[in-house]
mmCIF file of C-alpha atoms in Angstrom:
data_model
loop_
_atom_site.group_PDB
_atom_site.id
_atom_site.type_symbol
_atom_site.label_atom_id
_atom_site.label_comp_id
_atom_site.label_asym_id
_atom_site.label_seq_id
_atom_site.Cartn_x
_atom_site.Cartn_y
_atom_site.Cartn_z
ATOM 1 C CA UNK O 1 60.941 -8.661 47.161
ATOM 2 C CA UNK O 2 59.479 -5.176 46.894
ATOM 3 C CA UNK O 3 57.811 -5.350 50.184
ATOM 4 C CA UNK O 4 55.364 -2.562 50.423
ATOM 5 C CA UNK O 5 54.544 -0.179 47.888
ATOM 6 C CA UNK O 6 52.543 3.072 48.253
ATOM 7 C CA UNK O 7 51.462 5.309 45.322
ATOM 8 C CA UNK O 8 51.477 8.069 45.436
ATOM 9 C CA UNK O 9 54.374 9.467 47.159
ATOM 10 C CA UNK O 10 52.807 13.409 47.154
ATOM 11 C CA UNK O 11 49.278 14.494 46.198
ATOM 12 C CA UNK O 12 47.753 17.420 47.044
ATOM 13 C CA UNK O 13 43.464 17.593 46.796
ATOM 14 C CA UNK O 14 41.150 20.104 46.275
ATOM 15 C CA UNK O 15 38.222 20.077 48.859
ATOM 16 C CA UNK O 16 35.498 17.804 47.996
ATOM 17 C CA UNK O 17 37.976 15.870 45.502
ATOM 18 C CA UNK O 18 37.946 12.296 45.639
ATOM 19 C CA UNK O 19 41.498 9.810 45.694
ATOM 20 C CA UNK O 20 42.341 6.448 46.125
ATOM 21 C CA UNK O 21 45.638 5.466 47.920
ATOM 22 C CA UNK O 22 47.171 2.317 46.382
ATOM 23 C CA UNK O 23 49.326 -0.147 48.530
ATOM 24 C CA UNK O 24 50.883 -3.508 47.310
ATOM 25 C CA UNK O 25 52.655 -5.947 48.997
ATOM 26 C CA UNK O 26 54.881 -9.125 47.850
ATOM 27 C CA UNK O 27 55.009 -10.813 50.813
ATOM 28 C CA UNK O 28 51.811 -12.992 50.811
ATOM 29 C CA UNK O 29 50.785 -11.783 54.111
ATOM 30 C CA UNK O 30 47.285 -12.006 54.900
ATOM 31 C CA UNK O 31 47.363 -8.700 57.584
ATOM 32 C CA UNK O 32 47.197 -5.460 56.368
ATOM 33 C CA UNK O 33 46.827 -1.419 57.629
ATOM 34 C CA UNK O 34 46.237 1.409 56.813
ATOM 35 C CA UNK O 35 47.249 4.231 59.601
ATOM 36 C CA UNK O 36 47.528 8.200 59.359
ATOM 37 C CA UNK O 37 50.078 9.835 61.343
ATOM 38 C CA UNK O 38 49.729 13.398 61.655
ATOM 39 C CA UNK O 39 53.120 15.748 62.635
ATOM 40 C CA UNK O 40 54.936 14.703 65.973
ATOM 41 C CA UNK O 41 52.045 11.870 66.681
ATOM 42 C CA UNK O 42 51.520 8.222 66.817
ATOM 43 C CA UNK O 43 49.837 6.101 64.071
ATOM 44 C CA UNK O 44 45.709 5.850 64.532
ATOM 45 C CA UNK O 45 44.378 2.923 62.680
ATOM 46 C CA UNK O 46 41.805 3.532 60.111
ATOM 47 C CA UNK O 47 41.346 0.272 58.356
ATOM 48 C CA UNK O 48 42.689 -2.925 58.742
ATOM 49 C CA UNK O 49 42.045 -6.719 56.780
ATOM 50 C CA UNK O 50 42.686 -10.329 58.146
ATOM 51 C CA UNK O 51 42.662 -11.371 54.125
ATOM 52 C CA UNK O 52 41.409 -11.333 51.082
ATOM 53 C CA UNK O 53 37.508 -10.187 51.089
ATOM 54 C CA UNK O 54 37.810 -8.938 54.560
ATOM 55 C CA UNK O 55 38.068 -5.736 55.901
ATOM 56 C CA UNK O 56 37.272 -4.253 59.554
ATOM 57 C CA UNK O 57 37.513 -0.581 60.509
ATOM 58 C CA UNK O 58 40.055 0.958 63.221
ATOM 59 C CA UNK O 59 40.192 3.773 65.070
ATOM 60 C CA UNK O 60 39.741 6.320 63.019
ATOM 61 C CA UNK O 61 37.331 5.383 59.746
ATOM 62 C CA UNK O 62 35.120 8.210 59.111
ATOM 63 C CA UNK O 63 35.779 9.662 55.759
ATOM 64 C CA UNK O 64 37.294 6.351 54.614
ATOM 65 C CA UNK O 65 36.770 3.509 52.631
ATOM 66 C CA UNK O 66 38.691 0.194 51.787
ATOM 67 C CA UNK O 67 38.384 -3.185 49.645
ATOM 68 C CA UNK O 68 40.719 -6.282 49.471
ATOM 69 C CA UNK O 69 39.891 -8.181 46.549
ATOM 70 C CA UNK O 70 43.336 -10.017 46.206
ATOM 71 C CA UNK O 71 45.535 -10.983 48.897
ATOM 72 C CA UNK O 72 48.315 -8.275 47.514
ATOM 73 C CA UNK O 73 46.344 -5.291 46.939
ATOM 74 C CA UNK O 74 44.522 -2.956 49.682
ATOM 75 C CA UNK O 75 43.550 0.673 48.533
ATOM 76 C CA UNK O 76 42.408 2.981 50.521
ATOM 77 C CA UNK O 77 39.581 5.624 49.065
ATOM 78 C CA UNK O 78 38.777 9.285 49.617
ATOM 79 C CA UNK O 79 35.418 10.153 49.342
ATOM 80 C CA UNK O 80 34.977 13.713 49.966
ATOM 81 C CA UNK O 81 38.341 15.426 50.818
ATOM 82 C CA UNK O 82 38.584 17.314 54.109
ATOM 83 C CA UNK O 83 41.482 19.657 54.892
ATOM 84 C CA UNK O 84 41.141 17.601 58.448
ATOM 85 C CA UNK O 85 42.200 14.629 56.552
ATOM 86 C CA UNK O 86 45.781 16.341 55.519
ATOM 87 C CA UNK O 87 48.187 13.852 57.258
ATOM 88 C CA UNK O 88 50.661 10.693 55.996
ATOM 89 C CA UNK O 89 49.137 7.364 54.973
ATOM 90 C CA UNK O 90 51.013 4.528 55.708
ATOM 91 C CA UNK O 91 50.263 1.068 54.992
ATOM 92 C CA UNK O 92 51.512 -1.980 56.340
ATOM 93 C CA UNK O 93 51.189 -5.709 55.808
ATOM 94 C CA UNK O 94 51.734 -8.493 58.825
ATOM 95 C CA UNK O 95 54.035 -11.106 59.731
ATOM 96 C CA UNK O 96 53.404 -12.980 63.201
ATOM 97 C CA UNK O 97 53.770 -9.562 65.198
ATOM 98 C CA UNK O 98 56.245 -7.560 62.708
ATOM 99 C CA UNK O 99 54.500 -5.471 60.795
ATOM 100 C CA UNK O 100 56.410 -4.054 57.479
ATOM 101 C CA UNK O 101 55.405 -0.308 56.625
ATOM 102 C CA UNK O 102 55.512 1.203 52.860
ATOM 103 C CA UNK O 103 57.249 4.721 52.636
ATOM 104 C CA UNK O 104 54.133 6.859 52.940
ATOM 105 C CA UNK O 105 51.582 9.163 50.818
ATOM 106 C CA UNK O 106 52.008 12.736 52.288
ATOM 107 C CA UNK O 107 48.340 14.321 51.542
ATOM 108 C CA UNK O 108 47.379 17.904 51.946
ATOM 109 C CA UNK O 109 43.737 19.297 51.198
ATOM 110 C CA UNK O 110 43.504 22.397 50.640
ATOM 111 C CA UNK A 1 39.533 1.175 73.388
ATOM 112 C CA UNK A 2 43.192 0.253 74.095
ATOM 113 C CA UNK A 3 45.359 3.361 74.780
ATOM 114 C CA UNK A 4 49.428 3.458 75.339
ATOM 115 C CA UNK A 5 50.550 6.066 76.722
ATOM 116 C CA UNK A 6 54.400 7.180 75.973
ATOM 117 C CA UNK A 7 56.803 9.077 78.073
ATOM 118 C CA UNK A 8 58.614 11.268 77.510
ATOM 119 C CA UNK A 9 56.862 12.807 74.702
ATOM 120 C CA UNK A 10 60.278 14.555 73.838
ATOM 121 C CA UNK A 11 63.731 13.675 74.743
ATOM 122 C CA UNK A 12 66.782 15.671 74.591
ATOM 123 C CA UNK A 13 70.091 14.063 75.777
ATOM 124 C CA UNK A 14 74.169 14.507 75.069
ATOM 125 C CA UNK A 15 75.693 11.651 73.075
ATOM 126 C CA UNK A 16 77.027 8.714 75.563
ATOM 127 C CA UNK A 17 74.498 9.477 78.146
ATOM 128 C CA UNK A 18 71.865 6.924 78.981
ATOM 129 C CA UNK A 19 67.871 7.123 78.843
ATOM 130 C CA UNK A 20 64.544 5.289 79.106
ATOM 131 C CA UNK A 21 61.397 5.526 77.445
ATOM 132 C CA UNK A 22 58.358 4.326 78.767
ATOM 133 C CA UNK A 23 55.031 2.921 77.529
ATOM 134 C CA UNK A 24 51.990 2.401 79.467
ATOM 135 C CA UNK A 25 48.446 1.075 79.221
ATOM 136 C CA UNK A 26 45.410 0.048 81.670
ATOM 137 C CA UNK A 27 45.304 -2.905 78.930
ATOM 138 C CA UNK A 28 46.637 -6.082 78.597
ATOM 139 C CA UNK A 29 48.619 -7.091 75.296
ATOM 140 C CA UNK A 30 49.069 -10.378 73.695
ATOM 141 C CA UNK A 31 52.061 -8.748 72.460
ATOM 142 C CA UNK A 32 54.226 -5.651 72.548
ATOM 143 C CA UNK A 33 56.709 -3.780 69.982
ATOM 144 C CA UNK A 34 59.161 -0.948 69.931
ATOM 145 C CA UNK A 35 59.806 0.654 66.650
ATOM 146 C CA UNK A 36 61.812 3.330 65.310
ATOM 147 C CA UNK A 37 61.214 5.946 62.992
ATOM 148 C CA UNK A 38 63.240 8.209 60.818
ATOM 149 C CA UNK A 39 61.679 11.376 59.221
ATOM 150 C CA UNK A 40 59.995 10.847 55.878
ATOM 151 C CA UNK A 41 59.869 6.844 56.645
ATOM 152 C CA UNK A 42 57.789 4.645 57.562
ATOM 153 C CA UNK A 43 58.673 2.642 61.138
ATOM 154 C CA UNK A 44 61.270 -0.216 61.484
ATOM 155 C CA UNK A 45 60.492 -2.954 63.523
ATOM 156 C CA UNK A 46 63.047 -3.100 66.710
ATOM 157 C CA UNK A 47 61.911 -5.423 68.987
ATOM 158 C CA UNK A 48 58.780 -7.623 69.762
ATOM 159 C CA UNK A 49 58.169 -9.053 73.914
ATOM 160 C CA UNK A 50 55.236 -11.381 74.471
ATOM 161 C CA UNK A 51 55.590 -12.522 77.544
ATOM 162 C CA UNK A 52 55.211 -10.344 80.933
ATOM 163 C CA UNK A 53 58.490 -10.057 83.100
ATOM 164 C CA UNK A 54 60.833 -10.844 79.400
ATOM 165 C CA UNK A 55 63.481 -8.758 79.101
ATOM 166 C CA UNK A 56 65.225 -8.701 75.628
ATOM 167 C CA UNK A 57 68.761 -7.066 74.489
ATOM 168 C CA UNK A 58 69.742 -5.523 71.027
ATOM 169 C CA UNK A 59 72.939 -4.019 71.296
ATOM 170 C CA UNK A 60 72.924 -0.821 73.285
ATOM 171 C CA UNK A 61 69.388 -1.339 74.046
ATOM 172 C CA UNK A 62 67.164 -3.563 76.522
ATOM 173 C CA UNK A 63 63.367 -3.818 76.718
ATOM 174 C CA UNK A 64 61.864 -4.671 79.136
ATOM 175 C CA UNK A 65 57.928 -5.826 79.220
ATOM 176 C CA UNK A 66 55.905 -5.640 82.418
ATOM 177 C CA UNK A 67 55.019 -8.566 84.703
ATOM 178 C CA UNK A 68 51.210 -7.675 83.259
ATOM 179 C CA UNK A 69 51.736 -7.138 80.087
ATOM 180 C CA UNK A 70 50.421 -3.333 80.437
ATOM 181 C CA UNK A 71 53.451 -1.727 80.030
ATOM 182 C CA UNK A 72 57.070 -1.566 78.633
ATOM 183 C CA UNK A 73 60.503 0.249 78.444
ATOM 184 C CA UNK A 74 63.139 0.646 76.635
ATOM 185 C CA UNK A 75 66.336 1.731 78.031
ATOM 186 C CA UNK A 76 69.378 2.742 76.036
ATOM 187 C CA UNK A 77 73.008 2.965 77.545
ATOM 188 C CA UNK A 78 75.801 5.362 75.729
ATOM 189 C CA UNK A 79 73.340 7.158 73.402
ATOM 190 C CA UNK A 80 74.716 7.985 70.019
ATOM 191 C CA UNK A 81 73.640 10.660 67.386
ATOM 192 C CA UNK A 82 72.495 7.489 64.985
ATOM 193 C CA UNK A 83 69.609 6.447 67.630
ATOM 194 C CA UNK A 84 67.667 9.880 67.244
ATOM 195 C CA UNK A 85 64.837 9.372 66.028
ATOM 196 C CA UNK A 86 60.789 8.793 66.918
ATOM 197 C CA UNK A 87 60.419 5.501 68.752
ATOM 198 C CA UNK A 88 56.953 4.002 68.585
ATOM 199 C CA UNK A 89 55.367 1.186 70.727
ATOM 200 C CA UNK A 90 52.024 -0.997 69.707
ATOM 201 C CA UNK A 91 50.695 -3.414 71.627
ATOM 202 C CA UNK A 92 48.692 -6.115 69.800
ATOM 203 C CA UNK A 93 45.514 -8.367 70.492
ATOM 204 C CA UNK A 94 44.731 -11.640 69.343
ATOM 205 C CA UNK A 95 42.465 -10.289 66.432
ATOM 206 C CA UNK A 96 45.054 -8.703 64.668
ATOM 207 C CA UNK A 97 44.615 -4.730 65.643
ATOM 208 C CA UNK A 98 48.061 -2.801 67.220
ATOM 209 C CA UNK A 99 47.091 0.144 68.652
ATOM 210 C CA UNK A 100 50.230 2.908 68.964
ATOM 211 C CA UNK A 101 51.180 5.130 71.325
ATOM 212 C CA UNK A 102 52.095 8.786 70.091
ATOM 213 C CA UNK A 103 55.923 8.535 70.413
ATOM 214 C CA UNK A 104 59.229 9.581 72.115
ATOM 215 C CA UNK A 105 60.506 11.898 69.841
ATOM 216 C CA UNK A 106 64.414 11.461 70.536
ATOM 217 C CA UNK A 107 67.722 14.093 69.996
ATOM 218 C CA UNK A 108 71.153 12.793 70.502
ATOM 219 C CA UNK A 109 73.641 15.782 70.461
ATOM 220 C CA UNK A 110 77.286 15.137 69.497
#
């Protein structure tokens, strides 16, 4: 098993640029997250899914978008870059109460 | 919205000393969780309490969740270099959302 996957590892935007932030998982869990975690802070939620077709926001959604088409796959979209949206993205898929996190996307906009 | 607070924010300590973290919310939690993180990871599950009073042990370290389920600690005896790090806690609701706190950021001098 993989686990979690994020791509990209580094990416670095242009204002107004668009993205999307890919995140797999091999697990067949039907939770998943998406959380930013900006430099000596906690994770704020900004999307979250119960499964496939399902998607809720969190905490923090403005400037944000999501799908979950398959039970595996949960990308996480960019609109309009913002320098305020420089941060790491983490994902994370659900087991009972473990959640497993992917390694991160470190975004700057600049 | 459910908030945790974390204390202390930072945490400084000589190796084989001992120390407690704390974690604190005016909400209830179906669950709770400790994690750790290591620069340029994502977070590792430690430790998940669901039930108020329950005390659990892993090694060198004990949690402890409150009689309420509002808050938690984690106490560790004989600190090492190896347990610095940023630990995490999330408490969880029955729809799936964890909300974090923002951390004990944690040094361990030889």
């Amino acid at each position: 098993n993989a686990g979690v996957t994020q791509t990209p590892k580094f990416r670095i935007l242009k204002i107004g640029q668009s993205m999307t932030l890919q995140c797999a998982q091999d697990m067949n869990h039907n939770y998943m997250y998406w959380y930013r975690q900006d430099p000596g802070m906690g994770l704020k939620l900004i999307y979250y899914s119960v499964g496939a077709g399902i998607t809720d926001k969190g905490e923090v959604p403005n400037g944000y978008n999501v799908s979950r088409s398959t039970t595996e796959d949960f990308p996480l979209r960019l609109e309009l870059a913002a320098p305020s949206q420089t941060s790491v993205y983490f994902c994370a898929s659900k087991r009972s109460s473990e959640q497993f996190f992917g390694p991160g996307t470190r975004l700057t906009v600049l | 919205t459910q908030l945790l607070e974390q204390s202390p924010q930072f945490l400084s300590i000589q190796e084989g000393e001992n120390l407690t973290v704390y974690c604190n919310s005016s909400s209830v939690f179906s669950s709770l969780q400790w994690y750790r993180q290591e620069p340029g990871e994502g977070p590792v599950l430690l430790v998940t309490v669901v039930t108020g009073g329950e005390v659990k042990k892993l090694k060198r370290l004990t949690f402890q969740f409150g009689d309420a389920r509002k808050d938690s600690s984690l106490h560790i005896t004989a600190a090492q270099p190896g347990d610095t790090g940023l630990y995490l806690c999330a408490g969880g609701n029955n729809a799936g959302k964890s909300t974090f706190g923002d951390g004990t950021t944690l040094t361990v001098k030889p």
